[in-house]
Coordinates of C-alpha atoms in Angstrom, one line a residue:
Chain A
M272 CA -0.1 0.0 0.0
S273 CA 1.8 3.1 -1.1
A274 CA -0.6 5.1 1.0
P275 CA 1.5 6.3 4.0
T276 CA 4.5 7.7 1.7
L277 CA 1.6 10.5 1.0
E278 CA 1.7 11.5 4.4
R279 CA 5.2 12.7 4.6
P280 CA 6.3 16.3 4.1
A281 CA 7.9 15.9 1.3
A282 CA 4.3 15.0 -0.4
G283 CA 3.7 18.9 -0.6
G284 CA 3.8 18.9 -4.6
I285 CA 1.1 16.4 -4.5
S286 CA -2.4 18.0 -4.9
P287 CA -4.7 18.3 -2.1
A288 CA -7.4 15.9 -3.4
V289 CA -5.0 13.0 -3.9
R290 CA -3.7 14.0 0.1
R291 CA -6.7 13.6 0.8
V292 CA -7.5 10.6 -0.4
G293 CA -4.2 9.3 0.8
G294 CA -5.1 10.1 4.0
T295 CA -8.5 8.6 4.2
A296 CA -6.9 5.6 3.3
V297 CA -4.4 5.7 6.0
L298 CA -7.6 6.3 8.4
L299 CA -9.3 3.7 6.5
A300 CA -6.4 0.6 6.4
P301 CA -6.1 -1.0 9.8
G302 CA -10.1 -1.0 10.4
G303 CA -10.5 -2.0 6.5
V304 CA -7.8 -5.0 7.0
L305 CA -9.6 -6.1 10.3
L306 CA -12.7 -6.3 8.5
V307 CA -11.8 -7.8 5.7
L308 CA -9.8 -10.6 7.7
F309 CA -11.9 -11.0 10.3
A310 CA -15.5 -10.3 9.4
A311 CA -15.8 -10.7 5.4
L312 CA -13.7 -13.8 5.5
P313 CA -15.5 -16.0 8.5
V314 CA -19.3 -15.3 6.7
L315 CA -17.3 -16.1 3.3
A316 CA -15.6 -19.0 4.8
L317 CA -19.1 -20.1 6.5
L318 CA -21.0 -19.8 3.1
V319 CA -18.1 -21.8 1.5
I320 CA -17.5 -24.8 4.1
G321 CA -20.9 -25.3 4.3
F322 CA -21.0 -26.6 1.1
T323 CA -17.7 -29.4 1.8
R324 CA -17.6 -32.5 3.1
P325 CA -15.1 -33.8 5.4
D326 CA -13.7 -35.8 2.5
G327 CA -13.5 -32.8 0.6
S328 CA -16.4 -33.3 -1.7
V329 CA -18.4 -29.8 -2.8
G330 CA -22.3 -29.8 -2.6
V331 CA -25.5 -29.6 -0.7
A332 CA -25.0 -32.8 0.8
N333 CA -24.7 -30.9 4.0
F334 CA -28.1 -29.2 3.7
T335 CA -30.2 -32.5 2.8
Q336 CA -28.7 -34.4 5.7
V337 CA -29.9 -31.3 7.9
L338 CA -33.1 -30.5 5.9
G339 CA -34.0 -34.4 6.0
S340 CA -33.4 -34.9 9.3
S341 CA -36.0 -35.8 11.7
T342 CA -34.0 -34.3 14.8
Y343 CA -33.0 -31.1 13.2
V344 CA -36.2 -29.7 11.5
P345 CA -38.5 -30.1 14.1
L346 CA -36.0 -28.7 16.8
L347 CA -35.8 -26.0 14.6
L348 CA -39.3 -25.2 14.2
K349 CA -39.9 -25.3 18.1
T350 CA -36.7 -23.2 18.5
L351 CA -38.1 -20.4 16.0
L352 CA -41.6 -20.8 17.8
V353 CA -40.1 -20.3 21.2
A354 CA -37.9 -17.3 19.8
F355 CA -41.0 -15.9 18.4
A356 CA -43.0 -16.5 21.5
V357 CA -40.3 -14.8 23.6
T358 CA -39.5 -12.2 21.4
V359 CA -43.3 -11.1 21.3
L360 CA -43.8 -11.6 25.2
S361 CA -41.0 -9.6 26.1
I362 CA -42.2 -6.8 23.9
A363 CA -45.7 -7.2 25.3
I364 CA -44.5 -7.3 28.9
A365 CA -41.9 -3.9 28.4
W366 CA -43.8 -1.8 26.7
P367 CA -46.3 -0.5 29.3
A368 CA -43.7 -0.3 31.5
A369 CA -41.5 1.7 28.9
W370 CA -44.0 3.6 28.3
A371 CA -45.0 4.6 31.9
L372 CA -41.0 5.6 32.5
A373 CA -41.3 7.9 29.1
R374 CA -44.4 9.8 29.7
Y375 CA -45.3 9.5 33.6
V376 CA -41.8 9.6 35.6
S377 CA -40.5 12.8 36.1
P378 CA -37.3 13.6 34.0
R379 CA -35.7 14.0 37.3
R380 CA -36.0 10.2 38.4
R381 CA -36.0 9.4 34.8
S382 CA -32.3 8.6 34.8
T383 CA -32.8 6.9 37.7
V384 CA -35.1 4.3 36.4
L385 CA -33.1 4.1 32.9
G386 CA -29.9 3.3 35.1
L387 CA -31.6 0.3 36.9
V388 CA -32.5 -0.6 33.4
V389 CA -28.9 -0.6 31.9
I390 CA -27.7 -2.6 34.6
P391 CA -29.3 -5.7 33.9
F392 CA -28.6 -4.9 30.0
I393 CA -25.1 -4.5 30.4
T394 CA -24.4 -7.5 33.0
S395 CA -22.7 -10.3 31.5
Q396 CA -25.2 -12.9 30.2
L397 CA -24.1 -15.8 32.0
L398 CA -24.2 -14.3 35.8
T399 CA -27.8 -13.4 34.7
I400 CA -28.4 -17.4 33.9
Y401 CA -26.5 -18.2 37.0
G402 CA -28.7 -15.9 38.6
F403 CA -31.7 -17.9 37.6
V404 CA -29.9 -21.1 38.7
V405 CA -29.5 -19.4 42.6
L406 CA -33.2 -18.1 42.0
L407 CA -35.0 -21.2 40.5
Q408 CA -33.3 -24.3 42.4
A409 CA -34.7 -26.4 44.3
G410 CA -34.7 -24.8 48.0
G411 CA -33.7 -21.4 46.5
P412 CA -35.5 -18.4 47.1
V413 CA -38.8 -18.8 44.4
M414 CA -39.3 -22.3 45.2
W415 CA -38.7 -21.8 49.3
L416 CA -41.3 -19.1 48.6
V417 CA -43.7 -21.4 47.0
S418 CA -43.5 -24.1 49.3
R419 CA -44.0 -21.4 52.3
L420 CA -47.2 -20.8 50.5
G421 CA -47.9 -24.7 50.8
L422 CA -47.8 -25.0 46.9
T423 CA -45.4 -27.4 46.2
S424 CA -42.2 -29.1 48.3
A425 CA -39.5 -27.0 48.3
Q426 CA -37.6 -29.6 46.7
A427 CA -39.9 -29.5 43.9
S428 CA -38.2 -26.8 41.0
L429 CA -38.8 -25.3 37.7
M430 CA -34.9 -26.1 36.9
Y431 CA -33.9 -28.2 34.0
T432 CA -37.4 -27.5 32.4
P433 CA -38.1 -25.7 29.5
T434 CA -40.5 -23.5 31.1
A435 CA -37.3 -22.6 32.9
T436 CA -35.6 -21.5 29.5
F437 CA -38.5 -19.7 28.4
V438 CA -38.4 -17.8 31.8
V439 CA -35.2 -16.9 31.4
L440 CA -35.0 -16.1 27.9
V441 CA -37.9 -13.4 28.3
V442 CA -36.6 -11.9 31.4
E443 CA -33.1 -11.5 29.6
S444 CA -35.1 -9.8 26.7
L445 CA -36.6 -7.3 28.8
P446 CA -33.8 -4.8 29.4
T447 CA -33.3 -4.3 25.3
A448 CA -37.3 -3.8 25.1
M449 CA -37.1 -1.4 27.5
L450 CA -34.7 1.0 26.0
V451 CA -36.1 0.4 22.8
L452 CA -39.5 0.9 23.4
H453 CA -38.6 3.9 25.8
S454 CA -37.3 5.9 23.1
A455 CA -40.4 4.9 21.0
S456 CA -42.9 6.0 23.3
E457 CA -40.9 9.3 23.5
Q458 CA -41.3 9.8 20.5
V459 CA -45.4 9.9 20.6
D460 CA -46.2 13.4 20.3
G461 CA -48.4 14.1 23.7
N462 CA -50.6 16.9 22.0
L463 CA -51.6 14.0 19.0
L464 CA -53.0 12.1 22.6
E465 CA -54.6 14.7 24.0
A466 CA -56.6 15.6 20.4
S467 CA -57.4 11.8 20.2
R468 CA -59.0 12.2 23.1
T469 CA -60.5 15.1 22.7
L470 CA -62.2 14.1 19.7
G471 CA -63.8 11.0 21.4
S472 CA -61.2 8.1 21.0
G473 CA -60.9 5.9 24.0
R474 CA -57.8 4.1 24.9
F475 CA -57.8 1.3 22.4
G476 CA -58.5 3.9 19.5
T477 CA -55.9 6.2 20.7
F478 CA -53.3 3.3 20.6
V479 CA -54.3 2.2 17.3
R480 CA -54.3 5.2 15.3
V481 CA -51.6 7.4 17.1
V482 CA -49.3 5.0 19.4
W483 CA -49.1 2.1 17.1
P484 CA -48.2 4.3 13.9
V485 CA -45.3 6.0 15.3
C486 CA -43.9 3.4 17.3
S487 CA -44.6 0.4 14.9
S488 CA -41.2 0.6 13.3
M489 CA -39.4 0.6 16.5
V490 CA -41.3 -2.2 17.5
G491 CA -39.8 -4.0 14.2
V492 CA -36.1 -3.4 15.0
N493 CA -37.1 -4.7 19.0
F494 CA -38.2 -7.6 17.4
A495 CA -35.3 -8.0 15.1
L496 CA -33.1 -7.5 17.6
T497 CA -34.3 -9.9 20.2
F498 CA -35.3 -12.9 17.6
V499 CA -31.9 -13.1 15.7
Q500 CA -30.1 -13.2 19.2
T501 CA -33.0 -15.7 20.9
V502 CA -33.1 -18.0 18.0
G503 CA -29.2 -18.4 18.8
A504 CA -29.6 -18.9 22.4
F505 CA -27.9 -21.9 23.4
A506 CA -26.2 -20.9 26.9
E507 CA -29.6 -20.8 28.6
P508 CA -31.3 -24.4 27.3
N509 CA -28.0 -26.2 28.4
I510 CA -27.8 -24.5 32.0
V511 CA -31.6 -24.6 33.2
G512 CA -32.9 -26.1 30.0
G513 CA -32.5 -29.9 31.0
P514 CA -33.1 -32.4 28.5
S515 CA -36.1 -31.8 26.8
G516 CA -35.6 -28.0 27.2
Q517 CA -32.7 -28.3 24.2
M518 CA -32.7 -25.4 21.9
Y519 CA -31.0 -25.8 18.0
G520 CA -28.3 -23.6 19.1
S521 CA -27.4 -25.9 21.9
T522 CA -27.0 -28.5 19.0
I523 CA -24.9 -26.4 16.8
A524 CA -22.7 -25.8 19.8
A525 CA -22.3 -29.1 20.8
Q526 CA -21.1 -29.7 17.4
L527 CA -18.6 -27.3 17.2
Q528 CA -17.3 -28.2 20.4
Q529 CA -16.7 -31.9 19.3
G530 CA -15.0 -30.1 16.4
V531 CA -15.5 -33.8 14.4
N532 CA -17.7 -32.8 11.6
Q533 CA -17.1 -28.5 11.7
Q534 CA -18.7 -28.7 8.1
F535 CA -21.8 -30.0 9.4
A536 CA -22.1 -27.9 12.4
V537 CA -22.0 -24.8 9.8
A538 CA -24.6 -26.0 7.6
L539 CA -26.4 -26.4 10.8
S540 CA -25.6 -22.8 11.6
L541 CA -26.7 -21.3 8.0
V542 CA -29.9 -23.0 8.0
M543 CA -30.5 -21.1 11.4
L544 CA -29.5 -18.0 10.2
L545 CA -31.5 -18.1 7.3
A546 CA -34.4 -19.7 9.0
G547 CA -34.1 -16.5 11.3
L548 CA -33.5 -13.9 8.5
V549 CA -36.8 -15.3 7.1
V550 CA -38.9 -14.6 10.4
V551 CA -37.7 -11.1 10.8
G552 CA -38.1 -10.5 7.1
V553 CA -41.8 -11.5 7.1
V554 CA -42.5 -9.8 10.4
T555 CA -40.8 -6.2 8.7
A556 CA -42.7 -6.2 5.8
A557 CA -45.9 -7.2 7.6
L558 CA -45.1 -4.0 9.9
A559 CA -44.1 -2.1 6.6
W560 CA -47.0 -3.1 4.7
Q561 CA -49.7 -2.3 7.4
R562 CA -48.1 1.4 8.3
T563 CA -48.6 1.9 4.2
H564 CA -52.0 0.7 4.2
L565 CA -53.9 0.6 7.3
S566 CA -52.6 3.6 8.6
G567 CA -52.8 5.7 5.1
Q568 CA -54.7 8.5 6.3
L569 CA -52.7 9.2 9.1
K570 CA -49.1 9.6 7.6
G571 CA -49.2 13.3 8.4
A572 CA -49.1 12.1 12.1
R573 CA -45.6 10.7 11.7
P574 CA -42.7 13.4 13.0
Chain B
M60 CA -60.2 8.6 38.4
K61 CA -58.0 10.3 35.8
Q62 CA -54.7 9.6 38.1
T63 CA -55.4 5.6 38.5
V64 CA -54.2 4.8 35.0
P65 CA -50.7 6.4 35.1
R66 CA -50.5 5.4 38.6
L67 CA -51.3 1.6 37.9
L68 CA -48.7 1.9 34.8
K69 CA -46.0 3.2 37.6
A70 CA -46.6 0.3 39.9
Y71 CA -46.3 -1.8 36.5
L72 CA -43.0 -0.4 36.1
A73 CA -41.8 -0.6 39.4
L74 CA -42.7 -4.5 39.0
V75 CA -40.8 -5.2 36.0
L76 CA -37.5 -3.0 37.4
V77 CA -37.7 -5.8 40.0
V78 CA -38.2 -8.5 38.0
M79 CA -35.0 -7.9 36.0
A80 CA -33.2 -7.0 39.0
L81 CA -34.1 -10.3 40.9
P82 CA -31.5 -12.7 39.4
L83 CA -29.0 -10.4 40.3
V84 CA -29.9 -9.3 43.8
S85 CA -30.3 -12.8 44.6
V86 CA -27.2 -13.7 43.8
M87 CA -25.9 -10.9 45.5
A88 CA -28.0 -11.8 48.8
L89 CA -27.2 -15.0 49.2
S90 CA -23.3 -14.5 48.8
L91 CA -23.7 -13.6 52.2
N92 CA -25.7 -17.1 53.2
R93 CA -24.1 -19.9 55.3
S94 CA -25.6 -22.5 52.9
S95 CA -23.4 -24.4 50.8
Y96 CA -26.0 -25.2 48.0
G97 CA -27.3 -21.5 48.4
T98 CA -30.6 -22.4 49.7
L99 CA -32.7 -21.0 52.1
P100 CA -33.1 -20.3 55.3
F101 CA -30.9 -17.4 55.1
S102 CA -27.9 -17.2 57.6
F103 CA -25.1 -14.5 57.4
S104 CA -21.7 -16.0 56.8
L105 CA -18.9 -14.2 55.1
R106 CA -17.4 -17.7 54.6
W107 CA -17.9 -17.7 50.6
Y108 CA -15.8 -14.4 50.4
E109 CA -13.2 -16.7 52.0
A110 CA -13.8 -19.1 49.9
L111 CA -13.3 -17.1 47.1
A112 CA -10.2 -15.6 48.3
A113 CA -8.8 -19.1 48.3
N114 CA -10.2 -19.8 44.9
T115 CA -7.5 -18.7 42.3
S116 CA -9.4 -20.2 39.3
L117 CA -12.4 -17.9 39.5
V118 CA -10.0 -14.9 40.3
Q119 CA -7.9 -16.1 37.5
A120 CA -10.9 -16.3 35.1
L121 CA -11.5 -12.6 36.2
V122 CA -8.3 -11.3 35.8
T123 CA -8.3 -13.0 32.3
S124 CA -11.3 -11.0 31.1
L125 CA -10.4 -8.0 32.1
N126 CA -7.3 -8.2 30.3
L127 CA -9.2 -9.3 27.1
A128 CA -11.6 -6.5 27.7
G129 CA -8.8 -4.2 28.3
Q130 CA -7.0 -4.9 25.1
A131 CA -10.0 -5.1 22.9
M132 CA -11.5 -2.2 24.2
L133 CA -8.1 -0.4 23.5
F134 CA -7.5 -1.8 20.0
A135 CA -11.2 -1.4 19.3
T136 CA -11.4 2.1 20.2
I137 CA -8.1 3.0 18.2
V138 CA -8.7 1.3 14.9
G139 CA -12.9 2.4 15.1
T140 CA -12.0 6.0 15.8
L141 CA -9.6 6.1 12.5
L142 CA -12.4 4.3 10.8
S143 CA -15.1 6.7 11.8
L144 CA -12.7 9.7 10.6
A145 CA -12.6 7.9 7.1
L146 CA -16.1 7.1 6.8
V147 CA -17.1 10.5 7.1
R148 CA -14.6 11.5 4.6
S149 CA -15.5 9.0 1.9
G150 CA -18.1 8.2 -0.6
R151 CA -20.5 5.6 -1.1
F152 CA -17.9 2.8 -2.9
V153 CA -16.1 2.7 0.5
N154 CA -19.4 3.5 3.3
V155 CA -21.8 1.1 1.8
P156 CA -19.4 -2.1 2.4
V157 CA -17.8 -0.9 5.4
N158 CA -21.3 -0.6 6.6
A159 CA -22.9 -3.7 5.5
L160 CA -20.1 -5.7 7.5
L161 CA -20.6 -3.8 10.6
L162 CA -24.2 -4.6 10.0
T163 CA -23.5 -8.2 9.6
L164 CA -21.0 -8.7 12.8
M165 CA -24.0 -6.9 15.0
T166 CA -26.9 -8.8 13.7
V167 CA -25.4 -12.2 12.6
P168 CA -25.9 -14.0 16.5
S169 CA -22.8 -14.7 18.2
L170 CA -22.7 -18.2 17.9
V171 CA -23.0 -18.4 13.8
L172 CA -20.2 -16.0 14.1
A173 CA -17.8 -17.4 16.7
A174 CA -18.2 -20.7 14.1
G175 CA -17.1 -18.4 11.7
F176 CA -14.3 -17.5 13.4
V177 CA -12.6 -20.9 14.7
I178 CA -13.2 -22.0 10.9
V179 CA -10.8 -19.0 9.7
F180 CA -8.6 -19.2 12.7
D181 CA -8.2 -22.6 12.4
R182 CA -7.0 -22.1 8.6
I183 CA -4.5 -19.5 9.2
G184 CA -3.0 -21.3 12.0
L185 CA -4.1 -19.3 15.2
G186 CA -6.3 -21.7 16.4
S187 CA -7.6 -21.2 19.6
S188 CA -5.4 -18.4 21.1
S189 CA -4.8 -15.6 23.1
T190 CA -4.6 -13.7 19.8
S191 CA -7.6 -15.3 18.3
L192 CA -9.0 -14.2 21.1
V193 CA -8.0 -10.7 21.3
L194 CA -8.9 -10.4 17.0
A195 CA -12.5 -11.7 17.3
S196 CA -12.9 -9.7 20.6
V197 CA -11.6 -6.2 19.0
V198 CA -13.4 -7.3 15.6
T199 CA -17.3 -8.1 17.5
S200 CA -16.5 -4.9 19.2
L201 CA -15.7 -2.4 16.6
P202 CA -19.2 -1.8 15.2
F203 CA -20.0 -0.1 18.4
V204 CA -17.7 2.0 18.3
V205 CA -17.8 3.4 15.0
L206 CA -21.6 3.6 15.4
I207 CA -21.2 6.0 18.2
V208 CA -18.3 7.8 17.0
S209 CA -19.4 8.7 13.2
G210 CA -22.7 9.1 14.2
R211 CA -21.2 11.7 16.5
L212 CA -18.8 12.9 13.5
R213 CA -21.7 13.4 11.6
T214 CA -23.4 15.8 13.3
L215 CA -20.5 18.1 14.3
D216 CA -20.8 21.3 12.2
P217 CA -18.3 21.5 9.5
N218 CA -17.6 25.1 10.0
L219 CA -15.8 24.7 13.4
A220 CA -12.8 22.8 11.4
Q221 CA -13.2 25.2 8.5
A222 CA -12.6 27.9 10.6
A223 CA -9.8 26.5 12.6
R224 CA -8.1 25.6 9.2
S225 CA -8.6 29.1 7.8
L226 CA -7.0 30.8 10.5
G227 CA -4.2 28.6 9.8
A228 CA -4.6 25.6 11.7
G229 CA -2.6 22.5 10.2
P230 CA -5.1 19.0 9.8
L231 CA -3.6 17.5 13.1
R232 CA -3.9 20.4 15.1
V233 CA -7.4 20.7 13.8
F234 CA -7.7 17.3 14.6
A235 CA -6.5 17.3 18.4
T236 CA -8.3 21.0 19.0
V237 CA -11.5 21.4 17.0
T238 CA -12.4 17.3 16.6
V239 CA -11.1 15.5 19.4
P240 CA -12.8 17.5 22.0
L241 CA -16.2 17.4 20.5
V242 CA -15.9 13.7 19.4
G243 CA -14.3 13.0 23.0
P244 CA -17.6 12.0 25.2
A245 CA -18.4 9.4 21.9
I246 CA -15.1 8.1 22.0
V247 CA -15.3 7.7 25.8
A248 CA -18.8 6.0 25.4
G249 CA -17.3 3.7 22.5
A250 CA -14.7 2.6 24.8
V251 CA -17.1 1.7 27.6
L252 CA -19.3 -0.2 25.1
A253 CA -16.3 -2.2 23.4
F254 CA -15.1 -3.0 27.0
L255 CA -18.8 -4.5 28.0
T256 CA -19.2 -6.3 24.7
T257 CA -16.0 -7.8 24.7
F258 CA -16.0 -8.6 28.3
N259 CA -19.9 -10.3 28.0
N260 CA -19.0 -12.1 24.7
F261 CA -19.4 -15.5 26.1
A262 CA -20.1 -17.5 22.5
I263 CA -17.0 -16.2 21.0
Q264 CA -14.7 -17.1 24.4
L265 CA -16.0 -20.7 24.7
F266 CA -14.6 -21.7 21.4
L267 CA -11.7 -19.6 20.9
S268 CA -10.6 -20.0 24.4
P269 CA -7.1 -21.8 24.7
I270 CA -7.3 -25.0 26.4
G271 CA -6.4 -24.5 30.0
I272 CA -7.5 -20.6 29.9
S273 CA -11.1 -19.6 31.0
T274 CA -12.3 -16.3 30.9
L275 CA -15.0 -15.4 33.5
P276 CA -18.4 -16.3 31.6
V277 CA -16.5 -19.7 30.3
Q278 CA -15.2 -20.2 33.8
I279 CA -18.9 -19.7 35.4
Y280 CA -20.6 -21.6 32.6
S281 CA -18.3 -24.8 33.3
M282 CA -18.9 -24.2 37.2
V283 CA -22.8 -23.6 36.9
R284 CA -23.3 -26.8 35.3
L285 CA -22.1 -29.2 38.3
G286 CA -24.4 -26.8 40.5
V287 CA -24.3 -23.7 42.6
K288 CA -21.2 -22.9 43.7
P289 CA -21.6 -20.3 46.3
D290 CA -18.1 -18.6 45.7
V291 CA -19.4 -17.5 42.1
N292 CA -22.2 -15.8 43.9
A293 CA -19.3 -14.1 46.2
L294 CA -17.3 -13.4 43.0
A295 CA -20.6 -12.3 40.9
T296 CA -21.5 -9.5 43.5
F297 CA -18.0 -7.7 42.6
V298 CA -18.8 -7.9 39.3
I299 CA -22.3 -6.7 39.6
L300 CA -21.4 -3.9 42.2
A301 CA -18.7 -2.5 39.5
T302 CA -21.2 -2.3 36.9
V303 CA -23.6 -0.6 39.0
A304 CA -20.6 2.1 40.0
L305 CA -20.1 2.0 36.1
V306 CA -23.7 3.1 35.9
V307 CA -23.6 5.6 38.7
V308 CA -20.5 7.0 37.5
V309 CA -22.3 7.2 33.7
T310 CA -25.2 8.8 34.5
W311 CA -23.3 11.4 36.8
L312 CA -20.8 12.4 34.4
S313 CA -23.7 12.8 31.1
G314 CA -26.9 12.8 33.1
N315 CA -28.1 9.7 31.5
A316 CA -26.7 6.3 31.2
A317 CA -29.0 5.0 28.8
R318 CA -28.3 7.8 25.9
F319 CA -24.7 7.3 26.8
L320 CA -24.4 3.8 26.2
S321 CA -27.1 3.9 23.5
T322 CA -26.1 3.3 20.0
S323 CA -28.6 5.4 17.8
T324 CA -27.5 8.8 17.9
Q325 CA -30.5 10.4 17.3
N326 CA -31.7 9.6 21.0
S327 CA -28.6 11.5 22.5
E328 CA -29.3 14.3 19.9
D329 CA -32.5 16.8 19.9
H330 CA -33.7 15.9 23.2
D331 CA -34.9 18.5 25.6
G332 CA -34.5 15.8 28.6

């Protein structure tokens, strides 16, 4: 790369435009090299390796093996369903709380409350999962409380069930949803709410005609963020899920760790990635469609 | 009647905050409990903090994690800031592919990304080594630095740099005396986010850690599968308290941790809160 020579003082004779391009190239070089080597190359490698076999032959054999399997396909469908439910539920739980935070909490207190949302948001995922193990295990706080109420014995536990995985995934997704939906709720113009109310809309009508059109694109962003990460979850099912709570990601992780058939693990990952992107694409498209077709008359309401 | 709904919603908000805090609070509370299995009833004891002092593998894992996150933060901040400066100066032919790669890094599940890293590092002969771990961490935290710093750079008033230049300052002087002070907070925010991203990136660390070396998430992962270990509670308490301290400091400095750590710039701009 000849770019560095342009930075020398001797380069005074070179036109400013060339110097500018050279300067940009110098700034770009370290990040560009890193990105090409360790972002573009891994993605390309995934695409290539997925189509090879350990014996060196090339073809779609890995994919036919995944898609023809009576283990992986139901597991993938189950995982997509779980991730969808987790994502929708986390949005449904977080939105009213985020709305309260954006509109009813005084600005002075708001930064403290946001801090309380940010702490779980930035805490290591493994610590959160570990916290749930502590919380849910037999004899732990939740089961202790439940047994004190005489509902079950203290030795019964939610741990090592699909329900435990589900609960952990939902609670883990809440901070993201709170942050995204908080900023979405903030964008709703208070005057429009007031106007809608004065003109006789009930709460439901106001939500459908004023709040939803403004927030739906952020809801889409939230959906994409949470769904993609939840589809790939493997630590949660491995730790709290037990044998029947496994998800597709656990299979990929196990295959990768064995390192025996890397090509097959990659094919599994690609199928998951594609399936996840299809769901996100469909949801995003549906949200976009209803924005243009169902609330066309309210376009002027958007900021 | 008019006040009931806000009051109910605020109570609900408090409930959601409690649910999110519950796992972390219970870890901290039970680190002070005598039981060897983290079970109730509660009786106060500091024995798990003594056990932690004797558990070198946990402390070692924390040191490894801090070290890794520190290195990744340093490199990602420098490279990311340079990259952001390049992005605002260059056209579509650079911006589109770079942004596409950054977006890919942020949206592909870390498990899939880890698979890609494993393949590439195996083929170029680095395998599972500390170098691979640092490189992968730098790359995965880079998008956050770029997003925050370039977002800030784009909203800068170009007249300020223009004024400095017409008053005779060279490009480096303009950068040091005009750009850095204006973009500084964004660079710090990017650095903090790079540190946190690396510290927490479990999937990549699980697959790229060299044999015999565990980062904290990997160590907890291997320990917790054998049941609750109360000395993990004690260590986790320190990590959680450090997180709380970070959020308090950031809130105190910038007024709002959520906006400080937010990667979308439209939130930090034009807001009257």
